[in-house]
N, C-alpha and C. Protein backbone atom coordinates (compact mmCIF):
# COMPACT_ATOMS: atom_id res chain seq x y z
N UNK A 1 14.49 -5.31 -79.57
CA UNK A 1 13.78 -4.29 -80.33
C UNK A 1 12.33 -4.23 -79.87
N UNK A 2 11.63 -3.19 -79.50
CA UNK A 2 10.76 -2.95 -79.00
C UNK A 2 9.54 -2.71 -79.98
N UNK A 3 8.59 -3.53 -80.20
CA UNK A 3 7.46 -3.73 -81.13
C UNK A 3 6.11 -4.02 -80.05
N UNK A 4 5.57 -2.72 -80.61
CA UNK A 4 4.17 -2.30 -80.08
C UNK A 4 2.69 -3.33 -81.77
N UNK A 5 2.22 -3.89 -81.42
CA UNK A 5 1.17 -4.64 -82.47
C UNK A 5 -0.16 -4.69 -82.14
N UNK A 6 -1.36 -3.35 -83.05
CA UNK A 6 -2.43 -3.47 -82.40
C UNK A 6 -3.04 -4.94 -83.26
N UNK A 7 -4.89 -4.17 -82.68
CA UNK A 7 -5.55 -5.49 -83.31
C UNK A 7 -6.75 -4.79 -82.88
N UNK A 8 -7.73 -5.30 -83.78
CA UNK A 8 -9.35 -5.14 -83.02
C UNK A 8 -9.76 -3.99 -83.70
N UNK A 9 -9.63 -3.27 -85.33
CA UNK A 9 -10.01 -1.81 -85.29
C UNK A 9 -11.14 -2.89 -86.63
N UNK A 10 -11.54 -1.87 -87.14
CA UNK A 10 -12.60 -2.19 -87.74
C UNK A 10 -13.81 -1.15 -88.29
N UNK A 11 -14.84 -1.44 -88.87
CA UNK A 11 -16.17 -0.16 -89.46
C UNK A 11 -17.05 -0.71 -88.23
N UNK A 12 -17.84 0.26 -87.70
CA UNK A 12 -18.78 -0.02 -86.77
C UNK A 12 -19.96 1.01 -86.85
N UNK A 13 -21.14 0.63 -86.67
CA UNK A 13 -22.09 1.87 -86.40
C UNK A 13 -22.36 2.44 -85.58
N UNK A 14 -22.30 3.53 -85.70
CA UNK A 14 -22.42 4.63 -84.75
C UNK A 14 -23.59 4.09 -83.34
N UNK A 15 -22.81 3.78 -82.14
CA UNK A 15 -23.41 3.85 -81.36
C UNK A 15 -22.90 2.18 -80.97
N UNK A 16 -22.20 2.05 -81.48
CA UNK A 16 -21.60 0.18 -81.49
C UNK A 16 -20.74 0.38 -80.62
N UNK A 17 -19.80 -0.70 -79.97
CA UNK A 17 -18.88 -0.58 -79.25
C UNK A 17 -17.91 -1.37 -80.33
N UNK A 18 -16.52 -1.51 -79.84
CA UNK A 18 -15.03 -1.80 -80.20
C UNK A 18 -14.34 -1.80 -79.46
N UNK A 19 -13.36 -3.24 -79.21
CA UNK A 19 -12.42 -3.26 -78.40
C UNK A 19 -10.65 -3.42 -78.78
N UNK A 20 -9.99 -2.29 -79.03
CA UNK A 20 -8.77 -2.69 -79.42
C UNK A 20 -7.87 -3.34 -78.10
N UNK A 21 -7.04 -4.13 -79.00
CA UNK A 21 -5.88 -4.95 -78.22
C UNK A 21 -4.41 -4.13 -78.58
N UNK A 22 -3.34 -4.27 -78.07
CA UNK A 22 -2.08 -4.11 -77.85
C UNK A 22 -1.41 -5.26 -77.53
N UNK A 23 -0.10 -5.87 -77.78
CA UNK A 23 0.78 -6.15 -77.04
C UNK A 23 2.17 -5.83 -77.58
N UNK A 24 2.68 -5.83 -76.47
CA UNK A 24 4.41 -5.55 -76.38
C UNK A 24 5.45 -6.25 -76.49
N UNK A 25 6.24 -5.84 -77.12
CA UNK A 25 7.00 -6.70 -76.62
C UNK A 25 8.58 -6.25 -76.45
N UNK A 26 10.19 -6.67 -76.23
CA UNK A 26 11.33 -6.17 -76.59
C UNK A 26 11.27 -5.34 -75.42
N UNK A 27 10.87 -5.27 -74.42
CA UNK A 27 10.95 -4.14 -73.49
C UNK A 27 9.76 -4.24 -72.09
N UNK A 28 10.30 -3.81 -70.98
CA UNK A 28 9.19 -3.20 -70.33
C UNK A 28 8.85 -2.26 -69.97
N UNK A 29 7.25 -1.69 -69.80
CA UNK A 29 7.10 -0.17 -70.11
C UNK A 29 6.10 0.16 -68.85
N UNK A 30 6.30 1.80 -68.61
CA UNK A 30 6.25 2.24 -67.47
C UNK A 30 4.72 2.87 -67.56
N UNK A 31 4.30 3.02 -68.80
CA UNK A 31 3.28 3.79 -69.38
C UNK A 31 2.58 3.00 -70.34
N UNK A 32 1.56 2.30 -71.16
CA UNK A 32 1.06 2.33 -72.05
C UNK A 32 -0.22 3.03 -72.08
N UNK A 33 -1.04 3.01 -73.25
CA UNK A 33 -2.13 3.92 -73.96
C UNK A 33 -2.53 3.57 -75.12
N UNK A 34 -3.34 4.21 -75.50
CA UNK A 34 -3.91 4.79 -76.97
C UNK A 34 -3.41 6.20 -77.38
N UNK A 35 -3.53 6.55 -78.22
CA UNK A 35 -4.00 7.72 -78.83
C UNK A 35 -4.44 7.23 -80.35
N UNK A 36 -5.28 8.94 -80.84
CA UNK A 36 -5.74 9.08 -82.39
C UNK A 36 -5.56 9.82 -83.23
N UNK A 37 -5.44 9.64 -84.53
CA UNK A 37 -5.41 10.69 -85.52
C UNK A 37 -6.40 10.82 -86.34
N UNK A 38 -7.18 11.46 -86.60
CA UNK A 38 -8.24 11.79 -87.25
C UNK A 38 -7.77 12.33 -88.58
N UNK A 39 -8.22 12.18 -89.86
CA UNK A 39 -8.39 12.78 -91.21
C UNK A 39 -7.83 14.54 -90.79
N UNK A 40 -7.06 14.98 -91.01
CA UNK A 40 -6.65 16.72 -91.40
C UNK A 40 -6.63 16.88 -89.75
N UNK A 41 -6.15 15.82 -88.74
CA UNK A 41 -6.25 16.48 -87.32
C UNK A 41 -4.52 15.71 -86.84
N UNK A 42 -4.50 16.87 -85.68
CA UNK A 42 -3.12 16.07 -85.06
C UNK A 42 -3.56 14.95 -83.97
N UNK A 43 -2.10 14.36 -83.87
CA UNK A 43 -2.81 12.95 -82.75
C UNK A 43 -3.38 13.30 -81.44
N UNK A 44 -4.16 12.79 -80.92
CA UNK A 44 -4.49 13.46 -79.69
C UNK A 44 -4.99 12.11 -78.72
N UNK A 45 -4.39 11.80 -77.38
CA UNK A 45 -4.40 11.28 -76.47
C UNK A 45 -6.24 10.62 -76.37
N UNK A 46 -5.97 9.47 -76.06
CA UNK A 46 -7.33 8.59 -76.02
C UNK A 46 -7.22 8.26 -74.55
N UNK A 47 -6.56 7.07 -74.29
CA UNK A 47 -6.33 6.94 -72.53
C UNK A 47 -5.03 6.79 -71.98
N UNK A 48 -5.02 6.20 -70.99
CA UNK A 48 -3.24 5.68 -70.82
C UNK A 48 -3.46 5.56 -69.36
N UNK A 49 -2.36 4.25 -68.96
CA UNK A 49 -2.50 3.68 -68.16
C UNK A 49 -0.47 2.83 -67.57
N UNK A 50 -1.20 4.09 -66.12
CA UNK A 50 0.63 3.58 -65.95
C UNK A 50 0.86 2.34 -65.18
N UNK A 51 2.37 2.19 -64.51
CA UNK A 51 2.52 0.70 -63.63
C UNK A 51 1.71 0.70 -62.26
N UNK A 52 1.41 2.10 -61.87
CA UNK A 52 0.40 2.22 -60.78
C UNK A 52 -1.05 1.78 -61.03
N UNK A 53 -1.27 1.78 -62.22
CA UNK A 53 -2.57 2.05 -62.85
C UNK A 53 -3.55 2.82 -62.48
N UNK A 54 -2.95 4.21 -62.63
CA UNK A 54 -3.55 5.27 -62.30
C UNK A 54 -3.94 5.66 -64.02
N UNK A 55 -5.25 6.05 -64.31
CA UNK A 55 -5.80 5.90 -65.56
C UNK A 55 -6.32 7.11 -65.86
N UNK A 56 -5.39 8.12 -67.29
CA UNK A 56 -5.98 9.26 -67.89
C UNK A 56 -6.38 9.35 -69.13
N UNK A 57 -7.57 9.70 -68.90
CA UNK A 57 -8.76 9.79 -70.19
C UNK A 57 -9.07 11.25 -71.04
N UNK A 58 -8.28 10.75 -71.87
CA UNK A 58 -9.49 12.08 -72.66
C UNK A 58 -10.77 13.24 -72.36
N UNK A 59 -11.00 13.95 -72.64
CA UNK A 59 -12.20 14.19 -71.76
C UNK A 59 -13.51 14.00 -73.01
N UNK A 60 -13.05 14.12 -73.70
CA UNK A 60 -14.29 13.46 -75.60
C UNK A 60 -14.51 12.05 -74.74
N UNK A 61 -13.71 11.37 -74.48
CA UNK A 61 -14.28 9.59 -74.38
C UNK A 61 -14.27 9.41 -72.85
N UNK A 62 -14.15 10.26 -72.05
CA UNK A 62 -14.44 9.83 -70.71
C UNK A 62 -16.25 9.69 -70.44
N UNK A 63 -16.28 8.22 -69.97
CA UNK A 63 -17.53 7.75 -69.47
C UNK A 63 -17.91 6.63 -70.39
N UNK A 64 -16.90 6.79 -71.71
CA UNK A 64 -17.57 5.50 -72.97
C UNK A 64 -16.56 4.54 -73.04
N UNK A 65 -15.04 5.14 -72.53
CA UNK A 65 -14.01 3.96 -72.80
C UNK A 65 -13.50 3.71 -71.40
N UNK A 66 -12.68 2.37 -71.31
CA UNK A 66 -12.48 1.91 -70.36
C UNK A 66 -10.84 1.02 -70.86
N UNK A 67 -10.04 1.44 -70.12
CA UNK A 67 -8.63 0.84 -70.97
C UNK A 67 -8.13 0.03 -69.58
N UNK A 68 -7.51 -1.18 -69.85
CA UNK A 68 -7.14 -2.01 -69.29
C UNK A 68 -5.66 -2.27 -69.98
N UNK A 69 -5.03 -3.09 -68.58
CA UNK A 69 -3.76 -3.64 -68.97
C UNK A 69 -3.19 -5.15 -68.06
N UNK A 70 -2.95 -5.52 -69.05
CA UNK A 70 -2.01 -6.77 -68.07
C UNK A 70 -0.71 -6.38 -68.33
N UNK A 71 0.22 -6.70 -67.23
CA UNK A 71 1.92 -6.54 -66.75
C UNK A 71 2.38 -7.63 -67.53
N UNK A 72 2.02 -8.91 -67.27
CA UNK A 72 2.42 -10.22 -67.33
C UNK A 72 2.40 -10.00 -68.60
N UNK A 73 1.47 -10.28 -69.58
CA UNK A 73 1.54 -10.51 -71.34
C UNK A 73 1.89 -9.26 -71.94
N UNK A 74 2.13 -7.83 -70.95
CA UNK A 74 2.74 -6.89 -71.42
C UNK A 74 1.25 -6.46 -72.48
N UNK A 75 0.27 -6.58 -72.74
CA UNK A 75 -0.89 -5.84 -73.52
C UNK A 75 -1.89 -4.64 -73.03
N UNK A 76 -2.36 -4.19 -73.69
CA UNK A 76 -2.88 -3.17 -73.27
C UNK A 76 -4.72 -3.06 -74.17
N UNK A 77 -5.53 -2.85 -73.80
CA UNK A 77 -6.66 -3.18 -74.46
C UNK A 77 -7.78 -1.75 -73.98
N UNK A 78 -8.18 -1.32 -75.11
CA UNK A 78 -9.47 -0.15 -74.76
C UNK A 78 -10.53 -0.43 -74.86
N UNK A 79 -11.71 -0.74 -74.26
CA UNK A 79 -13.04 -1.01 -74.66
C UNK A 79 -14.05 0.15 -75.27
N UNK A 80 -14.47 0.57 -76.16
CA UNK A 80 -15.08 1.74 -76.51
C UNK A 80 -16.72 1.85 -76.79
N UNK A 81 -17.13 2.33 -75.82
CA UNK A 81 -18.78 1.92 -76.42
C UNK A 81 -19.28 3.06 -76.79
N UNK A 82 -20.94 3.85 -77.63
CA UNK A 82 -21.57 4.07 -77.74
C UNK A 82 -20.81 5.18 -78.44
N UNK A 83 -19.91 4.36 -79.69
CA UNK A 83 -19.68 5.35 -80.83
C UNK A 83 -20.04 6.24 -81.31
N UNK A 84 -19.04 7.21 -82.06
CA UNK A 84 -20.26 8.32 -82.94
C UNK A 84 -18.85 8.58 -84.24
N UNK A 85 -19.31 9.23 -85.02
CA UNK A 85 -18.85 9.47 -85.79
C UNK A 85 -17.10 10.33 -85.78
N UNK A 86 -17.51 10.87 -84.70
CA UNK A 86 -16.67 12.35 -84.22
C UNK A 86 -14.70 10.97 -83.59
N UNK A 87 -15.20 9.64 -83.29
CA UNK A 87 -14.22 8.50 -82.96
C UNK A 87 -13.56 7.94 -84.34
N UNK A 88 -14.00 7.84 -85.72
CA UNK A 88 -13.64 7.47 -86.15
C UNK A 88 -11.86 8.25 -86.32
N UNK A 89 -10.89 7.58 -86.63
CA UNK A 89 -9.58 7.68 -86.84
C UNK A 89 -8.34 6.69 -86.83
N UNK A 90 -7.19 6.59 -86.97
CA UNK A 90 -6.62 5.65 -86.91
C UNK A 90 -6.16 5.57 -85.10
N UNK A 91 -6.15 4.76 -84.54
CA UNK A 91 -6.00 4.45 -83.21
C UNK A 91 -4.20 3.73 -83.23
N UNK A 92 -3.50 4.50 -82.54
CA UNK A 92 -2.21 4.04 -82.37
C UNK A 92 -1.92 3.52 -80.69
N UNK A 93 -1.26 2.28 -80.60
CA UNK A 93 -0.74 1.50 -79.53
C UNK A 93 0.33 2.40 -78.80
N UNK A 94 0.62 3.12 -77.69
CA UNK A 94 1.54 4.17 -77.53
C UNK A 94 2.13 3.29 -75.97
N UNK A 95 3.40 3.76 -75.94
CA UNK A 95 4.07 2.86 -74.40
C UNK A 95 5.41 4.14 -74.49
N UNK A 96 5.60 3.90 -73.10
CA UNK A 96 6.76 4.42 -72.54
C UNK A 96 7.73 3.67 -71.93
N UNK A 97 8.80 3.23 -72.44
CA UNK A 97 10.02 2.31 -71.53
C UNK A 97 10.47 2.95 -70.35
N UNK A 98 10.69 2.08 -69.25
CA UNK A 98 11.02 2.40 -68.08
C UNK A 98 12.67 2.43 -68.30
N UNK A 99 12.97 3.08 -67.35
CA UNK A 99 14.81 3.72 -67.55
C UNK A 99 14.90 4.49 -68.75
N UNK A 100 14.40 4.35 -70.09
CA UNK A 100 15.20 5.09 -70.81
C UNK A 100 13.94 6.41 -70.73
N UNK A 101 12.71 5.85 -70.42
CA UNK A 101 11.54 7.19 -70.97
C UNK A 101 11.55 7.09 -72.54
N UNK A 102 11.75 5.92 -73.41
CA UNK A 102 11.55 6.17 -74.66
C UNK A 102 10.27 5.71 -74.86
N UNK A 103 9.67 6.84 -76.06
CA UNK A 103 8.35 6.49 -76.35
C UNK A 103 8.20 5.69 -77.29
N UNK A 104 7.39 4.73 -77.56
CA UNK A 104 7.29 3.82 -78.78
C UNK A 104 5.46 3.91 -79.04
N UNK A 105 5.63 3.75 -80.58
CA UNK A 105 4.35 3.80 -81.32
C UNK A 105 3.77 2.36 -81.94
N UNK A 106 2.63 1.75 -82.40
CA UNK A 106 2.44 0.64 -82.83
C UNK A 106 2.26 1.43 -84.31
N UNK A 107 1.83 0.76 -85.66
CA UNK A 107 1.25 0.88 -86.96
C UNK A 107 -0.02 1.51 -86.76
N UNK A 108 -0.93 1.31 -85.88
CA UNK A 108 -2.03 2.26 -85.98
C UNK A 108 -3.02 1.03 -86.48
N UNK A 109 -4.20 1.37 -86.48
CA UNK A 109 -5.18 0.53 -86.78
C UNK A 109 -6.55 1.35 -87.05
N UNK A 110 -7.55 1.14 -88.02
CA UNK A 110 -8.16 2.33 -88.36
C UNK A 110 -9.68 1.64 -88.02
N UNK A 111 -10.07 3.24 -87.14
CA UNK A 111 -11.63 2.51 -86.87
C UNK A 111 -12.42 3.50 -87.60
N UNK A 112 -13.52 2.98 -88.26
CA UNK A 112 -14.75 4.03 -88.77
C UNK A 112 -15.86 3.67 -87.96
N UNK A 113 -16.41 4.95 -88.33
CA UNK A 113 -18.29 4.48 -87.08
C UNK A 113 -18.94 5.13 -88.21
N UNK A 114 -19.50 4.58 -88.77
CA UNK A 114 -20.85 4.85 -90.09
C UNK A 114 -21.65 5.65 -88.45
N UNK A 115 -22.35 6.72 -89.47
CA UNK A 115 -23.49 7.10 -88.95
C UNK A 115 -24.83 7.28 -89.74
């Protein structure tokens, strides 16, 4: 069974950095990422990072986040700096299994940025 488990969300002030964690497990995946959901918004793509590690960003957080992955422990981690308000949302762990293409989601983890 394939279980995505973030970590690392938290209140921060605007202009702070935050680093969420991921790991995987029950599977190996061809794709992992982020994405967010914001209060009254649909989810919308943060980064993602495939087995090539060829790396697509958002264009809101391109230049502030930086997403990394290890193969081996199967995790996936975003570094986010120089917050603003417009980031706060719940941040979900997102992966793609290799052979089947199934997508899997983590619980989400909720970041605020006081401004």
């Amino acid at each position: 069974q394939v279980q995505l488990v973030e970590s690392g969300g938290g209140l921060v002030q605007a202009g702070g950095s935050l680093r969420l964690s991921c790991v995987g497990s029950g599977g190996s995946f061809r794709i992992m990422g982020w994405y967010r959901q914001a209060p009254g918004k649909q989810r919308e793509l943060v980064a993602t990072i495939d087995s090539s590690d060829v790396r697509n960003y958002a264009d809101a957080v391109k230049g502030r986040i930086a997403i990394s992955r290890d193969y081996a422990k199967k995790t996936v981690d975003v570094q986010m700096d120089r917050l603003t308000s417009e980031d706060t949302a719940v941040y979900y762990c997102y992966a793609k299994r290799i052979i089947t293409d199934k997508d899997y989601w983590g619980q989400g983890t909720q970041v605020t940025v006081s401004s």
